[in-house]
Structures are given as structure tokens and as C-alpha cells.
Amino acid sequence: IENLLEKYPAGDIAILVRKNSEANDIMRVVLDYAASLNPEKQFNVISAESLLLINSLAVRIIVISFKYISNPETTIHLSEIVADYCRLTDKIIDEQVLKTYENIEEVRGILPDDFIDHFQDFIHLSLFELTEKIISIFNLTQFTSEIPFIRSLEEKISEIVQNKGNN
């Protein structure tokens, strides 16, 4: 990346891949590299896949948390939160972590304690407040490559709230 940037402006560089799975791996590396640069040297990365919010692990954690909070009996959502959170935080994922959980107490020590301790309070929050709470509890903004996705989701939620209400 550095060699390319020495010879060409960032806007003139394209990386082509044969498979979407390869694109996702390359995008993560390029986004992490871009985020590590000084602000004046940072650049934006755009691809069709990168524009899909659901490809972001942070967005998936938020959206799946909504699903789990609205229906905690559907335990598959809790398992999905665990798997995505472990991927995002580079925690070791083994068969024990990838099991289906019956209740939220089983994920103590894997997911943040605040998510477990305040779970019953989430149902009383507005959609926007809940979004902000999940972002804060999981400390999702610490992952700089995820921030554009998080901000895009917040904008979409704001639009939904304005158009359809806050429930």
C-alpha cells in the first residue's frame, strides 16, 4: 500500500479480486492501514461490498442485539452476538464459544458485563438510545475501521425514527 501511495494518488488506486471473500479480507487490511495513518494522509476506501452495512461486525452486533432484546427466547441471536463480538475483538473462538446459549447469564465473561447486567432495562429505551447504549457497552468505536459503518447505521436509525417513530 505504501509503495502504491508513493507513486499514485489514493483515488487512482484500485484493487481487483476474483471472490467477495478475498475482497473482505483485503478491505479489512486496507481500512486498518488507512486508520493508522496521520489524519492528513488518511484516505477513504469504497467498494460495493464495503457499502453494505451488514458486512460490518459492529453493525451486526448492534442489529442482532436489537433482535435478541426484542425476543430473548430466540437464543440463536445471543450466540450470533457472541460469535461476532469474538471476531471483532480477536478473542479465540472455539466450539465452547460457538455453542447455543439458553440464557444471557451463560455469556458472562464473554460479552461485556454491562450488557448482561442492564439487559432488562434495554426494552425501556428508545431505538436511538438503545443504539447508543449498545455502541457504548461494546465499546464499538474503539475499532476505527468500524466507525463509518456505525455512523451510517446511526443515520439510518435517525431517518427511521423521524419517519416511523421511535418504537
N, CA, C and O of each residue as an XYZ file, in Angstrom:
668
protein
N       0.828     -1.186      0.000
C       0.000      0.000      0.000
C       0.870      1.245      0.000
O       0.622      2.192     -0.747
N       1.899      1.233      0.852
C       2.783      2.400      0.935
C       3.477      2.659     -0.406
O       3.603      3.807     -0.831
N       3.929      1.584     -1.071
C       4.588      1.752     -2.372
C       3.626      2.346     -3.397
O       4.008      3.228     -4.166
N       2.407      1.879     -3.413
C       1.419      2.424     -4.337
C       1.148      3.895     -4.052
O       1.038      4.698     -4.978
N       1.040      4.250     -2.777
C       0.734      5.628     -2.408
C       1.886      6.579     -2.707
O       1.669      7.779     -2.882
N       3.108      6.057     -2.767
C       4.252      6.893     -3.152
C       4.195      7.263     -4.630
O       4.664      8.328     -5.029
N       3.616      6.376     -5.439
C       3.598      6.577     -6.894
C       2.295      7.171     -7.406
O       2.293      7.877     -8.414
N       1.167      6.891     -6.715
C      -0.148      7.283     -7.225
C      -0.985      7.914     -6.125
O      -0.834      7.572     -4.952
N      -1.879      8.845     -6.503
C      -2.839      9.351     -5.514
C      -3.801      8.230     -5.112
O      -4.118      7.361     -5.925
N      -4.260      8.248     -3.871
C      -5.131      7.182     -3.367
C      -6.363      6.999     -4.251
O      -6.815      5.871     -4.443
N      -6.905      8.071     -4.785
C      -8.095      7.995     -5.620
C      -7.883      7.295     -6.947
O      -8.850      6.935     -7.618
N      -6.620      7.093     -7.339
C      -6.307      6.426     -8.606
C      -5.980      4.943     -8.433
O      -5.659      4.262     -9.407
N      -6.059      4.445     -7.211
C      -5.679      3.053     -6.942
C      -6.933      2.190     -6.852
O      -7.898      2.541     -6.172
N      -6.903      1.067     -7.543
C      -7.989      0.090     -7.477
C      -7.382     -1.280     -7.235
O      -6.320     -1.606     -7.765
N      -8.062     -2.073     -6.434
C      -7.632     -3.440     -6.168
C      -8.757     -4.353     -6.624
O      -9.878     -4.270     -6.123
N      -8.455     -5.218     -7.569
C      -9.453     -6.140     -8.098
C      -9.218     -7.534     -7.531
O      -8.077     -7.980     -7.402
N     -10.296     -8.208     -7.199
C     -10.219     -9.579     -6.681
C     -11.238    -10.436     -7.418
O     -12.170     -9.925     -8.039
N     -11.045    -11.734     -7.339
C     -11.958    -12.652     -8.011
C     -13.163    -13.021     -7.150
O     -14.242    -13.279     -7.682
N     -12.993    -13.048     -5.827
C     -14.047    -13.512     -4.935
C     -14.355    -12.456     -3.883
O     -13.468    -11.726     -3.442
N     -15.628    -12.383     -3.484
C     -16.018    -11.440     -2.442
C     -15.289    -11.702     -1.136
O     -14.964    -10.764     -0.407
N     -15.029    -12.966     -0.832
C     -14.331    -13.286      0.412
C     -12.924    -12.681      0.414
O     -12.443    -12.229      1.453
N     -12.279    -12.674     -0.728
C     -10.965    -12.039     -0.838
C     -11.087    -10.533     -0.652
O     -10.238     -9.912     -0.013
N     -12.137     -9.946     -1.206
C     -12.355     -8.503     -1.085
C     -12.523     -8.102      0.369
O     -11.972     -7.092      0.806
N     -13.287     -8.892      1.124
C     -13.496     -8.567      2.539
C     -12.192     -8.596      3.315
O     -11.955     -7.721      4.148
N     -11.339     -9.583      3.060
C     -10.045     -9.661      3.745
C      -9.166     -8.470      3.388
O      -8.544     -7.865      4.261
N      -9.117     -8.138      2.109
C      -8.289     -7.016      1.666
C      -8.831     -5.701      2.220
O      -8.063     -4.836      2.641
N     -10.148     -5.554      2.219
C     -10.758     -4.325      2.739
C     -10.382     -4.105      4.199
O     -10.057     -2.984      4.590
N     -10.422     -5.152      5.002
C     -10.069     -5.012      6.428
C      -8.630     -4.511      6.571
O      -8.359     -3.610      7.364
N      -7.713     -5.099      5.802
C      -6.305     -4.701      5.887
C      -6.147     -3.238      5.454
O      -5.470     -2.461      6.127
N      -6.767     -2.869      4.343
C      -6.639     -1.502      3.825
C      -7.293     -0.503      4.784
O      -6.732      0.564      5.035
N      -8.470     -0.833      5.319
C      -9.134      0.069      6.264
C      -8.322      0.249      7.537
O      -8.207      1.362      8.050
N      -7.761     -0.832      8.049
C      -6.920     -0.733      9.242
C      -5.686      0.118      8.969
O      -5.287      0.930      9.804
N      -5.077     -0.072      7.786
C      -3.911      0.723      7.421
C      -4.286      2.199      7.306
O      -3.580      3.059      7.831
N      -5.384      2.495      6.629
C      -5.822      3.885      6.447
C      -6.087      4.545      7.794
O      -5.745      5.711      7.993
N      -6.691      3.811      8.714
C      -6.998      4.361     10.030
C      -5.741      4.623     10.850
O      -5.759      5.464     11.750
N      -4.649      3.919     10.557
C      -3.417      4.085     11.326
C      -2.587      5.285     10.872
O      -1.636      5.672     11.551
N      -2.937      5.870      9.738
C      -2.180      6.998      9.197
C      -2.504      8.296      9.923
O      -3.542      8.418     10.574
N      -1.596      9.268      9.800
C      -1.880     10.606     10.299
C      -3.101     11.141      9.571
O      -3.313     10.798      8.408
N      -3.909     11.967     10.216
C      -5.149     12.445      9.590
C      -4.964     13.061      8.197
O      -5.820     12.888      7.330
N      -3.873     13.766      7.980
C      -3.669     14.400      6.670
C      -3.331     13.401      5.566
O      -3.431     13.729      4.384
N      -2.933     12.188      5.941
C      -2.589     11.166      4.946
C      -3.676     10.108      4.788
O      -3.573      9.246      3.916
N      -4.719     10.162      5.621
C      -5.762      9.144      5.558
C      -6.526      9.231      4.239
O      -6.578     10.283      3.602
N      -7.111      8.113      3.847
C      -7.877      8.060      2.612
C      -9.106      7.195      2.835
O      -9.162      6.396      3.769
N     -10.090      7.370      1.960
C     -11.324      6.588      2.033
C     -11.223      5.381      1.129
O     -10.544      5.407      0.103
N     -11.906      4.327      1.524
C     -11.943      3.101      0.748
C     -13.403      2.813      0.409
O     -14.267      2.806      1.286
N     -13.662      2.577     -0.863
C     -15.034      2.328     -1.289
C     -15.081      1.077     -2.152
O     -14.260      0.885     -3.049
N     -16.054      0.239     -1.861
C     -16.349     -0.920     -2.701
C     -17.825     -1.228     -2.555
O     -18.462     -0.785     -1.600
N     -18.361     -1.966     -3.472
C     -19.774     -2.333     -3.380
C     -20.037     -3.103     -2.094
O     -21.032     -2.851     -1.415
N     -19.163     -4.029     -1.756
C     -19.332     -4.823     -0.544
C     -19.163     -3.969      0.705
O     -19.890     -4.142      1.683
N     -18.200     -3.043      0.672
C     -17.939     -2.244      1.877
C     -19.088     -1.313      2.187
O     -19.230     -0.863      3.323
N     -19.909     -1.017      1.200
C     -21.030     -0.126      1.427
C     -22.209     -0.826      2.089
O     -23.145     -0.161      2.534
N     -22.184     -2.128      2.161
C     -23.252     -2.866      2.826
C     -23.003     -2.848      4.330
O     -22.031     -3.428      4.815
N     -23.872     -2.190      5.050
C     -23.691     -2.045      6.490
C     -23.604     -3.383      7.209
O     -22.850     -3.524      8.171
N     -24.357     -4.346      6.755
C     -24.423     -5.618      7.466
C     -23.114     -6.408      7.375
O     -22.948     -7.405      8.077
N     -22.187     -5.975      6.522
C     -20.878     -6.616      6.471
C     -19.968     -6.149      7.599
O     -18.890     -6.708      7.803
N     -20.391     -5.145      8.318
C     -19.623     -4.644      9.456
C     -19.958     -5.466     10.699
O     -21.128     -5.647     11.036
N     -18.935     -5.956     11.369
C     -19.175     -6.728     12.602
C     -19.831     -5.866     13.673
O     -20.690     -6.348     14.411
N     -19.439     -4.599     13.769
C     -20.046     -3.706     14.767
C     -21.528     -3.529     14.484
O     -22.345     -3.589     15.404
N     -21.884     -3.313     13.236
C     -23.292     -3.156     12.861
C     -24.053     -4.450     13.125
O     -25.185     -4.422     13.609
N     -23.439     -5.571     12.810
C     -24.096     -6.854     13.079
C     -24.358     -7.020     14.583
O     -25.429     -7.485     14.972
N     -23.405     -6.650     15.416
C     -23.590     -6.752     16.870
C     -24.768     -5.889     17.302
O     -25.588     -6.324     18.111
N     -24.861     -4.680     16.777
C     -25.957     -3.777     17.137
C     -27.295     -4.351     16.678
O     -28.234     -4.451     17.467
N     -27.379     -4.723     15.418
C     -28.649     -5.193     14.843
C     -29.094     -6.505     15.497
O     -30.271     -6.675     15.815
N     -28.169     -7.412     15.691
C     -28.538     -8.692     16.314
C     -28.896     -8.481     17.788
O     -29.735     -9.197     18.334
N     -28.260     -7.504     18.423
C     -28.654     -7.164     19.798
C     -30.097     -6.683     19.837
O     -30.846     -7.049     20.742
N     -30.496     -5.861     18.859
C     -31.904     -5.443     18.767
C     -32.816     -6.665     18.715
O     -33.814     -6.749     19.431
N     -32.450     -7.605     17.854
C     -33.278     -8.803     17.680
C     -33.359     -9.599     18.984
O     -34.430    -10.067     19.373
N     -32.227     -9.743     19.642
C     -32.219    -10.519     20.888
C     -33.001     -9.800     21.979
O     -33.764    -10.432     22.709
N     -32.824     -8.491     22.099
C     -33.528     -7.725     23.125
C     -35.041     -7.802     22.910
O     -35.805     -7.914     23.868
N     -35.463     -7.742     21.657
C     -36.904     -7.775     21.378
C     -37.491     -9.179     21.529
O     -38.704     -9.326     21.684
N     -36.648    -10.209     21.486
C     -37.139    -11.583     21.614
C     -36.058    -12.467     22.236
O     -35.424    -13.252     21.531
N     -35.839    -12.347     23.549
C     -34.749    -13.098     24.194
C     -34.939    -14.610     24.201
O     -33.997    -15.341     24.508
N     -36.118    -15.090     23.876
C     -36.335    -16.535     23.808
C     -35.654    -17.144     22.587
O     -35.396    -18.347     22.548
N     -35.364    -16.306     21.586
C     -34.685    -16.793     20.383
C     -33.191    -16.777     20.667
O     -32.511    -15.785     20.406
N     -32.691    -17.870     21.196
C     -31.319    -17.912     21.697
C     -30.262    -17.883     20.599
O     -29.093    -17.626     20.887
N     -30.635    -18.135     19.362
C     -29.649    -18.098     18.280
C     -29.045    -16.705     18.149
O     -27.879    -16.559     17.785
N     -29.848    -15.677     18.450
C     -29.335    -14.307     18.353
C     -28.223    -14.054     19.374
O     -27.238    -13.384     19.065
N     -28.375    -14.577     20.563
C     -27.340    -14.426     21.578
C     -26.052    -15.097     21.116
O     -24.965    -14.549     21.299
N     -26.167    -16.260     20.528
C     -24.980    -16.953     20.009
C     -24.324    -16.161     18.878
O     -23.098    -16.133     18.768
N     -25.132    -15.523     18.043
C     -24.582    -14.704     16.954
C     -23.850    -13.480     17.501
O     -22.800    -13.102     16.983
N     -24.397    -12.865     18.540
C     -23.717    -11.722     19.169
C     -22.358    -12.170     19.692
O     -21.349    -11.501     19.471
N     -22.338    -13.295     20.382
C     -21.081    -13.827     20.937
C     -20.065    -14.066     19.818
O     -18.915    -13.639     19.922
N     -20.483    -14.740     18.761
C     -19.556    -15.065     17.669
C     -19.014    -13.794     17.015
O     -17.811    -13.692     16.777
N     -19.879    -12.828     16.724
C     -19.425    -11.597     16.071
C     -18.545    -10.761     16.998
O     -17.560    -10.169     16.556
N     -18.900    -10.712     18.280
C     -18.086     -9.957     19.233
C     -16.695    -10.589     19.370
O     -15.691     -9.880     19.443
N     -16.646    -11.897     19.403
C     -15.345    -12.581     19.481
C     -14.517    -12.313     18.223
O     -13.308    -12.099     18.318
N     -15.146    -12.321     17.056
C     -14.422    -12.000     15.820
C     -13.898    -10.570     15.845
O     -12.747    -10.313     15.496
N     -14.755     -9.645     16.262
C     -14.373     -8.234     16.272
C     -13.227     -7.966     17.236
O     -12.326     -7.187     16.927
N     -13.255     -8.596     18.388
C     -12.241     -8.351     19.422
C     -11.066     -9.319     19.340
O     -10.181     -9.305     20.195
N     -11.064    -10.161     18.304
C      -9.993    -11.149     18.111
C      -9.853    -12.112     19.282
O      -8.765    -12.613     19.563
N     -10.979    -12.366     19.966
C     -10.963    -13.393     21.008
C     -10.942    -14.752     20.322
O     -11.483    -14.921     19.229
N     -10.322    -15.698     20.968
C     -10.236    -17.045     20.404
C     -11.638    -17.645     20.375
O     -12.351    -17.656     21.378
N     -12.007    -18.136     19.212
C     -13.313    -18.755     19.050
C     -13.119    -20.264     18.981
O     -12.443    -20.776     18.088
N     -13.710    -20.957     19.921
C     -13.653    -22.416     19.887
C     -15.079    -22.955     19.944
O     -16.039    -22.185     19.984
N     -15.209    -24.242     19.948
C     -16.537    -24.850     19.954
C     -17.347    -24.430     21.167
O     -18.565    -24.277     21.073
N     -16.697    -24.243     22.294
C     -17.396    -23.844     23.511
C     -18.049    -22.478     23.331
O     -19.181    -22.271     23.768
N     -17.350    -21.550     22.697
C     -17.880    -20.207     22.479
C     -19.005    -20.223     21.457
O     -19.947    -19.437     21.562
N     -18.921    -21.104     20.472
C     -19.895    -21.126     19.390
C     -21.132    -21.969     19.690
O     -21.915    -22.251     18.783
N     -21.316    -22.364     20.911
C     -22.498    -23.153     21.251
C     -23.740    -22.262     21.291
O     -23.634    -21.038     21.226
N     -24.893    -22.874     21.396
C     -26.138    -22.133     21.559
C     -26.358    -21.910     23.046
O     -26.324    -22.852     23.838
N     -26.583    -20.654     23.417
C     -26.771    -20.303     24.827
C     -28.253    -20.267     25.152
O     -29.064    -19.810     24.346
N     -28.597    -20.743     26.319
C     -30.003    -20.770     26.748
C     -30.423    -19.475     27.425
O     -31.588    -19.088     27.341
N     -29.488    -18.792     28.098
C     -29.831    -17.519     28.742
C     -28.609    -16.615     28.788
O     -27.474    -17.051     28.593
N     -28.871    -15.377     29.044
C     -27.824    -14.353     28.950
C     -26.728    -14.525     30.003
O     -25.588    -14.124     29.768
N     -27.044    -15.107     31.145
C     -26.027    -15.295     32.188
C     -24.891    -16.219     31.727
O     -23.777    -16.139     32.244
N     -25.172    -17.079     30.773
C     -24.152    -18.008     30.272
C     -23.029    -17.304     29.512
O     -21.961    -17.885     29.319
N     -23.250    -16.074     29.084
C     -22.224    -15.373     28.303
C     -21.407    -14.401     29.154
O     -20.595    -13.637     28.633
N     -21.630    -14.439     30.454
C     -20.827    -13.590     31.348
C     -19.363    -14.001     31.208
O     -19.039    -15.188     31.251
N     -18.503    -13.035     31.045
C     -17.086    -13.313     30.824
C     -16.725    -13.346     29.347
O     -15.548    -13.316     28.987
N     -17.743    -13.407     28.492
C     -17.510    -13.355     27.047
C     -17.969    -11.997     26.518
O     -17.212    -11.291     25.852
N     -19.211    -11.643     26.822
C     -19.743    -10.333     26.444
C     -19.544     -9.370     27.609
O     -19.369     -9.810     28.745
N     -19.567     -8.069     27.348
C     -19.389     -7.093     28.437
C     -20.444     -7.271     29.534
O     -21.616     -7.518     29.250
N     -20.007     -7.142     30.790
C     -20.914     -7.311     31.927
C     -22.090     -6.338     31.877
O     -23.202     -6.700     32.261
N     -21.862     -5.106     31.410
C     -22.947     -4.129     31.340
C     -24.088     -4.597     30.446
O     -25.247     -4.283     30.716
N     -23.780     -5.340     29.390
C     -24.826     -5.857     28.511
C     -25.714     -6.840     29.281
O     -26.933     -6.861     29.111
N     -25.091     -7.631     30.109
C     -25.825     -8.634     30.882
C     -26.550     -7.974     32.058
O     -27.728     -8.238     32.299
N     -25.836     -7.115     32.784
C     -26.398     -6.504     33.991
C     -27.574     -5.573     33.706
O     -28.487     -5.470     34.525
N     -27.567     -4.898     32.566
C     -28.606     -3.911     32.254
C     -29.567     -4.388     31.171
O     -30.349     -3.600     30.639
N     -29.511     -5.655     30.852
C     -30.322     -6.198     29.767
C     -31.810     -5.886     29.935
O     -32.473     -5.504     28.970
N     -32.334     -6.044     31.136
C     -33.763     -5.808     31.382
C     -34.158     -4.351     31.181
O     -35.327     -4.063     30.926
N     -33.219     -3.437     31.289
C     -33.500     -2.003     31.120
C     -33.592     -1.596     29.650
O     -34.189     -0.568     29.330
N     -33.012     -2.384     28.766
C     -32.936     -2.001     27.346
C     -34.308     -1.836     26.704
O     -34.485     -0.990     25.827
N     -35.256     -2.618     27.121
C     -36.572     -2.599     26.499
C     -37.271     -1.246     26.709
O     -38.189     -0.901     25.966
N     -36.842     -0.494     27.706
C     -37.462      0.800     28.023
C     -36.809      1.964     27.288
O     -37.273      3.099     27.397
N     -35.746      1.701     26.546
C     -35.040      2.767     25.836
C     -35.639      2.990     24.454
O     -36.212      2.081     23.853
N     -35.497      4.208     23.965
C     -35.889      4.480     22.578
C     -34.895      3.784     21.657
O     -33.818      3.373     22.088
N     -35.256      3.659     20.417
C     -34.384      2.990     19.455
C     -33.031      3.686     19.371
O     -31.992      3.027     19.358
N     -33.040      5.004     19.314
C     -31.782      5.736     19.223
C     -30.958      5.587     20.508
O     -29.743      5.398     20.452
N     -31.629      5.674     21.667
C     -30.920      5.493     22.942
C     -30.332      4.090     23.045
O     -29.208      3.911     23.513
N     -31.094      3.107     22.606
C     -30.624      1.724     22.644
C     -29.395      1.550     21.754
O     -28.429      0.888     22.133
N     -29.446      2.146     20.583
C     -28.294      2.077     19.672
C     -27.052      2.638     20.350
O     -25.997      2.003     20.356
N     -27.182      3.821     20.916
C     -26.046      4.465     21.583
C     -25.546      3.638     22.765
O     -24.342      3.546     23.002
N     -26.472      3.040     23.500
C     -26.111      2.223     24.659
C     -25.309      0.994     24.231
O     -24.302      0.657     24.853
N     -25.757      0.333     23.174
C     -25.048     -0.853     22.684
C     -23.659     -0.467     22.178
O     -22.681     -1.160     22.456
N     -23.572      0.632     21.439
C     -22.272      1.106     20.953
C     -21.338      1.347     22.130
O     -20.168      0.967     22.088
N     -21.851      1.974     23.170
C     -21.044      2.288     24.352
C     -20.648      1.033     25.126
O     -19.478      0.852     25.464
N     -21.615      0.173     25.403
C     -21.343     -1.031     26.201
C     -20.302     -1.924     25.529
O     -19.401     -2.443     26.188
N     -20.432     -2.100     24.216
C     -19.481     -2.954     23.495
C     -18.233     -2.176     23.068
O     -17.318     -2.740     22.467
N     -18.204     -0.867     23.386
C     -17.068     -0.003     23.042
C     -16.708     -0.140     21.555
O     -15.541     -0.300     21.197
N     -17.718     -0.074     20.713
C     -17.536     -0.360     19.291
C     -16.744      0.714     18.558
O     -16.155      0.433     17.514
N     -16.714      1.933     19.075
C     -15.964      2.982     18.380
C     -14.457      2.864     18.571
O     -13.696      3.608     17.953
N     -14.020      1.940     19.417
C     -12.573      1.719     19.541
C     -11.999      1.073     18.271
O     -10.792      1.119     18.031
N     -12.882      0.473     17.464
C     -12.462     -0.170     16.225
C     -12.626      0.850     15.099
O     -13.697      0.965     14.503
N     -11.556      1.584     14.817
C     -11.649      2.735     13.920
C     -12.179      2.385     12.537
O     -12.858      3.203     11.917
N     -11.889      1.205     12.048
C     -12.392      0.833     10.725
C     -13.905      0.606     10.742
O     -14.531      0.569      9.683
N     -14.494      0.456     11.915
C     -15.935      0.238     12.042
C     -16.717      1.552     12.180
O     -17.934      1.564     11.997
N     -16.037      2.644     12.496
C     -16.724      3.913     12.766
C     -17.591      4.385     11.595
O     -18.729      4.792     11.829
N     -17.112      4.349     10.350
C     -18.004      4.798      9.262
C     -19.290      3.972      9.170
O     -20.353      4.511      8.864
N     -19.195      2.683      9.429
C     -20.372      1.824      9.393
C     -21.335      2.158     10.540
O     -22.551      2.204     10.358
N     -20.765      2.385     11.709
C     -21.575      2.735     12.877
C     -22.297      4.052     12.626
O     -23.493      4.168     12.892
N     -21.575      5.043     12.114
C     -22.185      6.357     11.830
C     -23.285      6.228     10.773
O     -24.329      6.871     10.888
N     -23.065      5.419      9.766
C     -24.089      5.208      8.737
C     -25.339      4.564      9.339
O     -26.462      4.949      9.012
N     -25.137      3.594     10.209
C     -26.275      2.957     10.863
C     -27.025      3.974     11.721
O     -28.255      4.007     11.713
N     -26.292      4.799     12.456
C     -26.942      5.821     13.283
C     -27.779      6.768     12.423
O     -28.880      7.158     12.813
N     -27.256      7.135     11.255
C     -28.013      7.999     10.345
C     -29.286      7.300      9.873
O     -30.354      7.912      9.841
N     -29.177      6.023      9.508
C     -30.347      5.254      9.070
C     -31.384      5.154     10.194
O     -32.583      5.295      9.953
N     -30.923      4.913     11.402
C     -31.845      4.819     12.537
C     -32.514      6.163     12.781
O     -33.708      6.218     13.075
N     -31.762      7.236     12.662
C     -32.332      8.569     12.814
C     -33.430      8.818     11.772
O     -34.475      9.385     12.092
N     -33.194      8.398     10.543
C     -34.194      8.522      9.483
C     -35.441      7.703      9.824
O     -36.565      8.175      9.650
N     -35.241      6.492     10.303
C     -36.375      5.629     10.663
C     -37.184      6.270     11.770
O     -38.413      6.303     11.706
N     -36.502      6.782     12.790
C     -37.177      7.412     13.914
C     -37.982      8.625     13.438
O     -39.118      8.827     13.866
N     -37.397      9.416     12.565
C     -38.106     10.594     12.051
C     -39.328     10.206     11.231
O     -40.368     10.858     11.317
N     -39.206      9.144     10.436
C     -40.286      8.762      9.542
C     -41.348      7.852     10.164
O     -42.527      7.929      9.818
N     -40.918      6.999     11.077
C     -41.856      5.982     11.593
C     -42.045      5.997     13.086
O     -42.850      5.225     13.606
N     -41.345      6.833     13.782
C     -41.464      6.865     15.234
C     -40.320      6.124     15.893
O     -39.438      5.588     15.222
N     -40.348      6.099     17.212
C     -39.205      5.637     17.998
C     -39.396      4.273     18.634
O     -38.638      3.908     19.533
N     -40.368      3.524     18.203
C     -40.602      2.200     18.819
C     -39.983      1.111     17.998
O     -40.077     -0.062     18.359
